[in-house]
Short mmCIF file of C-alpha atoms in Angstrom, two decimals:
data_model
loop_
_atom_site.label_atom_id
_atom_site.label_comp_id
_atom_site.label_asym_id
_atom_site.label_seq_id
_atom_site.Cartn_x
_atom_site.Cartn_y
_atom_site.Cartn_z
CA MET X 28 0.90 23.33 9.58
CA VAL X 29 -1.99 21.92 7.53
CA LYS X 30 -4.82 24.43 7.16
CA ASP X 31 -8.52 23.67 7.37
CA VAL X 32 -10.38 24.38 4.13
CA PHE X 33 -13.95 25.63 3.89
CA ILE X 34 -16.57 25.92 1.18
CA TYR X 35 -17.92 29.47 1.09
CA ASP X 36 -20.22 29.30 -1.92
CA ARG X 37 -21.28 27.15 -4.86
CA VAL X 38 -23.10 28.00 -8.08
CA ARG X 39 -24.16 26.10 -11.17
CA THR X 40 -26.03 26.52 -14.41
CA PRO X 41 -29.15 24.56 -15.20
CA ARG X 42 -28.24 21.52 -17.27
CA GLY X 43 -29.35 21.85 -20.90
CA LYS X 44 -29.83 18.95 -23.31
CA GLY X 45 -26.55 18.27 -25.08
CA LYS X 46 -27.81 18.60 -28.63
CA LYS X 47 -28.38 21.40 -31.12
CA THR X 48 -32.01 21.65 -30.01
CA GLY X 49 -30.97 22.04 -26.35
CA ALA X 50 -31.62 25.35 -24.63
CA LEU X 51 -27.94 26.05 -23.96
CA TYR X 52 -26.59 25.23 -27.42
CA GLU X 53 -26.61 28.91 -28.34
CA ARG X 54 -24.31 29.73 -25.44
CA ARG X 55 -20.61 29.01 -25.79
CA PRO X 56 -18.70 27.22 -23.02
CA ILE X 57 -17.04 30.54 -22.23
CA ASP X 58 -20.52 32.04 -21.70
CA LEU X 59 -21.50 29.24 -19.30
CA LEU X 60 -18.31 29.61 -17.29
CA SER X 61 -18.13 33.42 -17.26
CA THR X 62 -21.75 33.56 -16.08
CA MET X 63 -20.77 31.42 -13.10
CA LEU X 64 -17.68 33.58 -12.44
CA ASN X 65 -19.84 36.69 -12.42
CA ALA X 66 -22.39 35.04 -10.14
CA ILE X 67 -19.86 33.94 -7.54
CA LYS X 68 -18.25 37.37 -7.65
CA GLU X 69 -21.52 39.25 -7.19
CA ARG X 70 -22.99 36.93 -4.55
CA ASN X 71 -19.94 37.33 -2.34
CA HIS X 72 -19.03 40.95 -3.18
CA LEU X 73 -15.70 39.46 -4.13
CA ASN X 74 -12.60 41.49 -4.84
CA THR X 75 -11.28 39.12 -7.49
CA SER X 76 -7.66 40.13 -6.89
CA GLU X 77 -7.92 38.12 -3.66
CA VAL X 78 -8.37 34.85 -5.61
CA ASP X 79 -5.12 32.93 -5.93
CA ASP X 80 -6.19 30.55 -8.67
CA VAL X 81 -9.12 29.30 -10.75
CA ILE X 82 -9.06 25.56 -11.53
CA ILE X 83 -11.50 24.29 -14.16
CA GLY X 84 -12.25 20.71 -15.14
CA CYS X 85 -13.05 20.00 -18.78
CA VAL X 86 -13.06 16.52 -20.31
CA THR X 87 -13.02 17.53 -23.97
CA PRO X 88 -10.64 20.51 -24.00
CA ILE X 89 -10.61 21.41 -27.69
CA ASP X 90 -12.29 23.97 -29.98
CA ASP X 91 -14.63 26.17 -27.90
CA GLN X 92 -13.34 24.50 -24.73
CA GLY X 93 -9.64 24.40 -25.55
CA TYR X 94 -6.63 26.65 -25.10
CA ASN X 95 -7.16 27.06 -21.33
CA ILE X 96 -10.81 28.01 -21.07
CA ALA X 97 -10.22 28.87 -17.40
CA LYS X 98 -8.04 31.88 -18.17
CA ALA X 99 -10.08 32.81 -21.23
CA SER X 100 -13.24 32.93 -19.13
CA LEU X 101 -11.53 35.02 -16.45
CA LEU X 102 -10.60 37.58 -19.07
CA TYR X 103 -14.08 37.49 -20.58
CA ALA X 104 -15.66 37.99 -17.14
CA ASN X 105 -13.36 40.96 -16.45
CA TRP X 106 -11.76 39.45 -13.36
CA ASP X 107 -8.56 41.00 -12.10
CA ASP X 108 -5.59 40.36 -14.39
CA SER X 109 -3.67 38.92 -11.44
CA VAL X 110 -5.85 35.81 -11.30
CA PRO X 111 -4.31 32.84 -13.16
CA GLY X 112 -6.33 29.90 -14.40
CA ILE X 113 -5.77 26.27 -15.30
CA GLN X 114 -7.76 23.70 -17.23
CA ILE X 115 -7.52 20.06 -16.09
CA ASN X 116 -8.82 16.71 -17.33
CA ARG X 117 -9.38 13.80 -14.94
CA TYR X 118 -12.18 12.41 -17.10
CA CYS X 119 -15.55 12.43 -15.30
CA ALA X 120 -13.81 13.19 -11.99
CA SER X 121 -12.58 16.55 -13.33
CA GLY X 122 -15.07 18.83 -11.57
CA LEU X 123 -14.43 17.29 -8.17
CA GLU X 124 -10.70 16.95 -8.82
CA ALA X 125 -10.57 20.70 -9.51
CA VAL X 126 -12.02 21.31 -6.05
CA ASN X 127 -9.70 18.78 -4.43
CA MET X 128 -6.66 20.33 -6.12
CA GLY X 129 -7.72 23.71 -4.73
CA VAL X 130 -8.19 22.17 -1.30
CA SER X 131 -4.67 20.72 -1.47
CA LYS X 132 -3.12 24.07 -2.39
CA ILE X 133 -4.87 25.79 0.50
CA MET X 134 -4.00 23.03 2.98
CA ALA X 135 -0.34 23.28 1.96
CA GLY X 136 -0.28 27.05 2.40
CA MET X 137 0.24 27.70 -1.32
CA ALA X 138 -3.06 29.58 -1.66
CA ASP X 139 -5.66 31.24 0.54
CA LEU X 140 -8.65 31.49 -1.80
CA VAL X 141 -9.44 29.34 -4.85
CA VAL X 142 -12.35 29.12 -7.25
CA ALA X 143 -12.71 25.59 -8.62
CA GLY X 144 -15.22 23.89 -10.86
CA GLY X 145 -15.85 22.70 -14.36
CA VAL X 146 -17.58 23.20 -17.68
CA GLU X 147 -18.74 20.98 -20.52
CA SER X 148 -20.75 21.99 -23.58
CA MET X 149 -21.54 18.57 -24.98
CA SER X 150 -23.85 20.03 -27.62
CA ARG X 151 -21.01 22.07 -29.14
CA VAL X 152 -18.00 19.84 -28.37
CA PRO X 153 -19.05 16.18 -28.59
CA MET X 154 -17.63 13.69 -26.11
CA GLY X 155 -14.50 12.01 -27.43
CA SER X 156 -13.93 14.54 -30.21
CA ASP X 157 -10.48 15.29 -28.82
CA GLY X 158 -9.39 11.76 -29.71
CA GLY X 159 -6.52 10.14 -27.88
CA ALA X 160 -4.72 6.80 -27.76
CA LEU X 161 -7.25 5.11 -25.47
CA LEU X 162 -9.97 5.94 -27.96
CA ASN X 163 -8.27 5.51 -31.32
CA ASP X 164 -5.16 3.33 -31.00
CA PRO X 165 -6.20 -0.32 -31.57
CA GLU X 166 -2.83 -1.66 -30.48
CA LEU X 167 -2.95 0.09 -27.13
CA ILE X 168 -6.64 -0.67 -26.59
CA SER X 169 -6.04 -4.37 -27.17
CA GLU X 170 -2.88 -4.49 -25.09
CA VAL X 171 -4.45 -2.94 -21.98
CA SER X 172 -7.98 -4.39 -22.52
CA TYR X 173 -9.60 -0.97 -22.47
CA ILE X 174 -13.24 -1.33 -23.46
CA GLN X 175 -16.02 1.17 -24.13
CA GLN X 176 -17.57 2.49 -20.89
CA GLY X 177 -21.11 1.38 -21.63
CA VAL X 178 -19.87 -2.16 -22.22
CA SER X 179 -18.05 -1.91 -18.89
CA ALA X 180 -21.33 -0.93 -17.23
CA ASP X 181 -23.01 -3.94 -18.81
CA LEU X 182 -20.13 -6.12 -17.56
CA ILE X 183 -20.71 -4.84 -14.02
CA ALA X 184 -24.44 -5.57 -14.28
CA THR X 185 -23.72 -9.07 -15.57
CA LEU X 186 -21.19 -9.87 -12.84
CA GLU X 187 -23.45 -8.50 -10.09
CA GLY X 188 -26.62 -10.08 -11.45
CA PHE X 189 -28.45 -6.78 -11.83
CA THR X 190 -31.46 -7.22 -14.09
CA ARG X 191 -32.77 -4.78 -16.69
CA GLU X 192 -35.81 -4.23 -14.47
CA GLU X 193 -33.63 -3.28 -11.49
CA LEU X 194 -31.66 -0.79 -13.58
CA ASP X 195 -34.82 0.72 -15.03
CA ALA X 196 -36.40 0.98 -11.58
CA PHE X 197 -33.35 2.88 -10.37
CA ALA X 198 -33.61 5.21 -13.37
CA LEU X 199 -37.31 5.80 -12.80
CA ASN X 200 -36.64 6.71 -9.18
CA SER X 201 -33.99 9.19 -10.29
CA HIS X 202 -36.52 11.00 -12.48
CA LYS X 203 -39.14 10.96 -9.72
CA LYS X 204 -36.75 12.41 -7.15
CA ALA X 205 -35.43 15.05 -9.59
CA THR X 206 -38.96 16.09 -10.55
CA LYS X 207 -39.98 16.41 -6.90
CA ALA X 208 -36.83 18.35 -6.01
CA THR X 209 -37.29 20.75 -8.94
CA GLU X 210 -40.93 21.39 -8.07
CA ALA X 211 -39.90 22.09 -4.46
CA ASN X 212 -37.15 24.52 -5.61
CA ARG X 213 -34.57 22.38 -3.83
CA PHE X 214 -31.83 23.53 -6.23
CA SER X 215 -32.64 27.24 -6.11
CA GLN X 216 -29.85 28.25 -3.71
CA SER X 217 -27.13 27.23 -6.14
CA LEU X 218 -28.78 27.43 -9.54
CA ILE X 219 -28.11 30.50 -11.70
CA PRO X 220 -30.49 30.91 -14.69
CA MET X 221 -28.84 31.27 -18.07
CA LEU X 222 -29.57 34.23 -20.30
CA ASP X 223 -29.15 34.65 -24.04
CA CYS X 224 -26.93 37.29 -25.63
CA ASN X 225 -29.77 39.82 -25.31
CA GLY X 226 -30.20 39.25 -21.59
CA LEU X 227 -33.37 37.16 -21.93
CA GLU X 228 -33.72 34.06 -19.80
CA ILE X 229 -33.42 30.83 -21.79
CA LEU X 230 -33.17 28.19 -19.05
CA ASP X 231 -33.86 28.22 -15.32
CA LYS X 232 -34.11 24.51 -14.51
CA ASP X 233 -32.56 21.21 -15.59
CA GLU X 234 -33.90 20.49 -19.04
CA ALA X 235 -33.47 16.72 -19.32
CA ILE X 236 -35.80 15.60 -16.50
CA ARG X 237 -38.75 13.59 -17.83
CA PRO X 238 -41.61 13.68 -15.29
CA THR X 239 -43.69 11.26 -17.39
CA THR X 240 -41.04 8.52 -17.34
CA SER X 241 -42.46 5.10 -16.51
CA MET X 242 -41.25 1.52 -16.34
CA GLU X 243 -43.17 0.92 -19.55
CA SER X 244 -41.43 3.72 -21.45
CA LEU X 245 -38.02 2.68 -20.11
CA GLY X 246 -38.71 -0.94 -21.01
CA ARG X 247 -39.29 -0.06 -24.67
CA LEU X 248 -35.74 1.27 -25.09
CA ASP X 249 -33.18 -0.88 -26.89
CA PRO X 250 -29.78 -1.68 -25.34
CA SER X 251 -27.34 1.11 -26.16
CA PHE X 252 -24.04 -0.76 -26.18
CA GLN X 253 -24.75 -4.12 -27.80
CA THR X 254 -23.60 -3.10 -31.28
CA ILE X 255 -20.30 -1.66 -30.12
CA GLY X 256 -19.86 -4.60 -27.74
CA HIS X 257 -20.06 -6.99 -30.68
CA GLN X 258 -17.27 -5.09 -32.43
CA GLY X 259 -14.69 -6.75 -30.19
CA PHE X 260 -15.17 -5.20 -26.76
CA GLU X 261 -17.33 -8.07 -25.50
CA THR X 262 -14.61 -10.56 -26.44
CA MET X 263 -12.03 -8.51 -24.55
CA ALA X 264 -14.30 -8.35 -21.50
CA LEU X 265 -14.94 -12.09 -21.47
CA LEU X 266 -11.24 -12.87 -21.80
CA LYS X 267 -10.56 -10.66 -18.76
CA TYR X 268 -13.51 -12.07 -16.81
CA PRO X 269 -13.86 -15.73 -17.89
CA VAL X 270 -16.41 -16.35 -15.13
CA VAL X 271 -18.88 -14.56 -17.45
CA GLU X 272 -20.21 -16.79 -20.24
CA ASN X 273 -22.32 -14.16 -21.98
CA LEU X 274 -22.59 -10.41 -21.54
CA ASN X 275 -26.07 -9.15 -20.72
CA TYR X 276 -26.71 -5.83 -22.44
CA THR X 277 -28.94 -4.12 -19.90
CA HIS X 278 -28.04 -0.44 -20.18
CA THR X 279 -30.05 1.89 -22.39
CA ALA X 280 -30.35 5.60 -22.92
CA GLY X 281 -32.93 5.50 -20.13
CA ASN X 282 -30.78 4.03 -17.35
CA SER X 283 -27.51 5.73 -18.30
CA SER X 284 -26.47 9.34 -17.69
CA GLY X 285 -27.75 11.96 -20.09
CA ILE X 286 -25.58 14.10 -22.37
CA VAL X 287 -25.99 17.74 -21.32
CA ASP X 288 -24.34 21.16 -21.16
CA GLY X 289 -23.44 22.83 -17.86
CA ALA X 290 -20.94 24.61 -15.65
CA ALA X 291 -20.39 24.95 -11.91
CA LEU X 292 -18.03 26.64 -9.46
CA ALA X 293 -17.16 26.48 -5.77
CA LEU X 294 -15.46 29.18 -3.69
CA ILE X 295 -13.07 27.58 -1.21
CA GLY X 296 -10.51 28.97 1.21
CA GLY X 297 -9.03 29.07 4.66
CA ILE X 298 -10.75 30.66 7.65
CA GLU X 299 -8.60 33.79 7.66
CA ILE X 300 -9.48 34.84 4.12
CA GLY X 301 -13.16 34.33 4.85
CA GLU X 302 -12.94 36.62 7.86
CA LYS X 303 -11.05 39.20 5.81
CA LEU X 304 -13.67 39.17 3.04
CA GLY X 305 -16.64 38.97 5.38
CA VAL X 306 -18.03 35.70 3.97
CA GLN X 307 -19.36 32.84 6.05
CA PRO X 308 -18.12 29.27 5.59
CA ARG X 309 -20.88 26.77 4.86
CA ALA X 310 -18.95 23.52 5.15
CA LYS X 311 -15.53 22.13 5.96
CA VAL X 312 -13.73 19.80 3.59
CA VAL X 313 -12.90 16.78 5.76
CA SER X 314 -11.20 14.39 3.36
CA CYS X 315 -10.33 13.87 -0.31
CA ALA X 316 -9.29 10.63 -2.01
CA LEU X 317 -8.26 9.49 -5.46
CA VAL X 318 -7.63 5.91 -6.68
CA SER X 319 -7.55 3.82 -9.82
CA THR X 320 -8.70 0.29 -10.55
CA GLU X 321 -8.19 -1.95 -13.58
CA PRO X 322 -9.23 -0.41 -16.93
CA THR X 323 -11.52 -3.11 -18.33
CA ILE X 324 -14.29 -3.06 -15.77
CA MET X 325 -13.24 0.56 -15.29
CA LEU X 326 -16.23 1.96 -13.39
CA THR X 327 -15.64 0.39 -9.96
CA GLY X 328 -13.30 3.04 -8.53
CA ILE X 329 -16.02 4.50 -6.30
CA THR X 330 -15.77 1.85 -3.58
CA PRO X 331 -11.99 2.07 -2.95
CA ALA X 332 -12.06 5.86 -3.27
CA VAL X 333 -14.78 6.12 -0.62
CA GLN X 334 -12.98 3.64 1.63
CA LYS X 335 -9.79 5.70 1.36
CA ALA X 336 -11.62 8.96 2.08
CA LEU X 337 -13.37 7.44 5.10
CA LYS X 338 -10.08 6.09 6.44
CA ASN X 339 -8.40 9.46 6.03
CA ALA X 340 -11.24 11.08 7.96
CA ASP X 341 -11.48 8.35 10.62
CA LEU X 342 -15.14 7.86 9.71
CA GLN X 343 -17.38 4.90 8.88
CA VAL X 344 -20.01 4.47 6.18
CA ALA X 345 -22.70 4.86 8.84
CA ASP X 346 -21.35 8.31 9.77
CA ILE X 347 -22.21 9.73 6.34
CA ASP X 348 -25.66 11.29 6.40
CA LEU X 349 -26.06 11.88 2.64
CA TRP X 350 -24.36 10.55 -0.47
CA GLU X 351 -24.03 11.93 -3.98
CA ILE X 352 -22.89 9.03 -6.18
CA ASN X 353 -22.70 10.04 -9.81
CA GLU X 354 -25.22 8.16 -11.91
CA ALA X 355 -22.92 7.45 -14.84
CA PHE X 356 -24.83 4.20 -15.29
CA ALA X 357 -27.40 2.59 -12.99
CA SER X 358 -25.19 -0.44 -12.31
CA VAL X 359 -22.36 1.77 -11.07
CA VAL X 360 -24.45 3.23 -8.26
CA LEU X 361 -26.14 -0.05 -7.38
CA LYS X 362 -22.74 -1.77 -7.08
CA ALA X 363 -21.35 1.02 -4.86
CA ILE X 364 -24.40 0.81 -2.59
CA LYS X 365 -24.03 -2.97 -2.39
CA ASP X 366 -20.25 -3.02 -1.84
CA LEU X 367 -20.20 -0.28 0.78
CA GLY X 368 -23.41 -1.26 2.57
CA ILE X 369 -24.99 2.16 2.12
CA ASP X 370 -28.62 2.83 3.00
CA PRO X 371 -30.20 3.56 -0.44
CA ALA X 372 -32.47 6.15 1.19
CA LYS X 373 -29.38 8.34 1.76
CA VAL X 374 -28.21 8.23 -1.86
CA ASN X 375 -28.96 10.90 -4.48
CA VAL X 376 -32.04 12.05 -2.61
CA ASN X 377 -32.82 14.68 -5.27
CA GLY X 378 -32.13 12.49 -8.27
CA GLY X 379 -28.98 12.28 -10.34
CA ALA X 380 -27.36 12.27 -13.75
CA ILE X 381 -29.72 9.67 -15.20
CA ALA X 382 -32.49 12.24 -14.83
CA MET X 383 -30.62 15.55 -15.05
CA GLY X 384 -27.58 14.71 -17.14
CA HIS X 385 -23.81 14.50 -16.73
CA PRO X 386 -21.89 17.52 -18.11
CA LEU X 387 -18.61 15.66 -17.77
CA GLY X 388 -16.19 18.31 -16.55
CA ALA X 389 -18.72 20.06 -14.31
CA THR X 390 -20.60 17.19 -12.66
CA GLY X 391 -18.35 16.73 -9.63
CA THR X 392 -18.73 20.38 -8.63
CA ILE X 393 -22.48 20.27 -9.28
CA LEU X 394 -22.83 17.27 -6.98
CA LEU X 395 -20.78 18.98 -4.28
CA GLY X 396 -23.16 21.94 -4.32
CA THR X 397 -26.23 19.71 -4.37
CA LEU X 398 -24.89 17.80 -1.38
CA LEU X 399 -24.15 20.95 0.61
CA ASP X 400 -27.57 22.42 -0.10
CA GLU X 401 -29.31 19.25 1.05
CA LEU X 402 -27.17 18.92 4.19
CA GLU X 403 -28.23 22.47 5.07
CA HIS X 404 -31.87 21.80 4.25
CA ARG X 405 -31.99 18.70 6.42
CA GLN X 406 -29.63 20.04 9.11
CA LEU X 407 -27.35 17.03 8.75
CA ARG X 408 -23.61 16.81 9.37
CA TYR X 409 -21.55 14.69 6.96
CA GLY X 410 -21.87 14.13 3.23
CA CYS X 411 -19.81 12.34 0.60
CA VAL X 412 -19.50 13.02 -3.14
CA THR X 413 -18.02 10.29 -5.32
CA LEU X 414 -17.64 9.55 -9.03
CA CYS X 415 -16.18 6.88 -11.25
CA ALA X 416 -14.10 7.97 -14.22
CA GLY X 417 -12.40 6.60 -17.32
CA ALA X 418 -9.64 3.98 -17.22
CA GLY X 419 -10.57 2.91 -13.67
CA ILE X 420 -10.28 6.19 -11.77
CA GLY X 421 -12.39 6.81 -8.65
CA ILE X 422 -12.67 9.98 -6.58
CA ALA X 423 -14.39 10.91 -3.31
CA THR X 424 -14.70 13.97 -1.09
CA ILE X 425 -16.25 14.18 2.38
CA ILE X 426 -17.61 17.46 3.74
CA GLU X 427 -19.01 18.55 7.09
CA ARG X 428 -21.81 21.11 7.25
CA LEU X 429 -21.14 23.99 9.64
#
């Protein structure tokens, strides 16, 4: 018998700028993650021996983030020795995939209670520093036409006819919504301030939001991916998509997701364990979906993932009250809205990764918590979280507020 799975709690760090001058640079990934483990334990008066597994997404699992940071953080946070831990990498989908893997284990009766989430310290472990064939093997890259993600985003914008002004306007709106949400304490239910090693608070809100952003300031930014595009990736893209005569380089640092540090966790389980522990479910996980599309355009997996999740849940686009679509690049979200026929007013109502940043392994879990908080605030029913990821992967999860 397939079990229903519920979300009992969600926590996240503030997102710190992913550079040495960022507020969270002084804290190791293990500090980010163990702080979240302690928070979810204390908030729910949790006997940690009841947790069957801890699943942690991390996209660059080396150095400070390597060697199974999930189990290392459990030990550092003094959780019960009986709790195992696993580190997974599904590219940018990792944080949501960790949750979905936990959901699957509970549905199948292999677990009752799971903590799932992700961590990424991009200031300490730079993106791509773990290497890999799809990054460093020219023969493979050429054979499968795998191009740099920013060039893929520019390819999407070119194919869809999105102008630089449209992308910048989307980015500006993200900053405006994030600023408004922060000022209204819309993230306060989930957000756990980070402390330094002396117990002094170093960050209590997302650091990358720029309230003074304007169309003028965004318009002064140079394209970010033109140079690398001219190193061969543009040629590969045009060979794969001959309908395009010239690639328009429209993405900049201003309309692409920011590099940040962060961690997040969700507490999920069946109804029986919640009753046993005396915790109240906040939402039911209705459907999960995972797909992959072709690796050149790469960032279009959102649409088929959402369609699959909706089909599994016997729902329509119109049934979803709120959407969290990861703002990897502005064109990615605009294409998903266009392809699925989503009302833009329902999408990323508190801003997104263009304003607040994208801590790769943690973002999916952060978005899940943001979605749940806003469904509760607005007393709405259904929400969907979805992200694109490297090599064509797309992921989506639908939840129902209780």
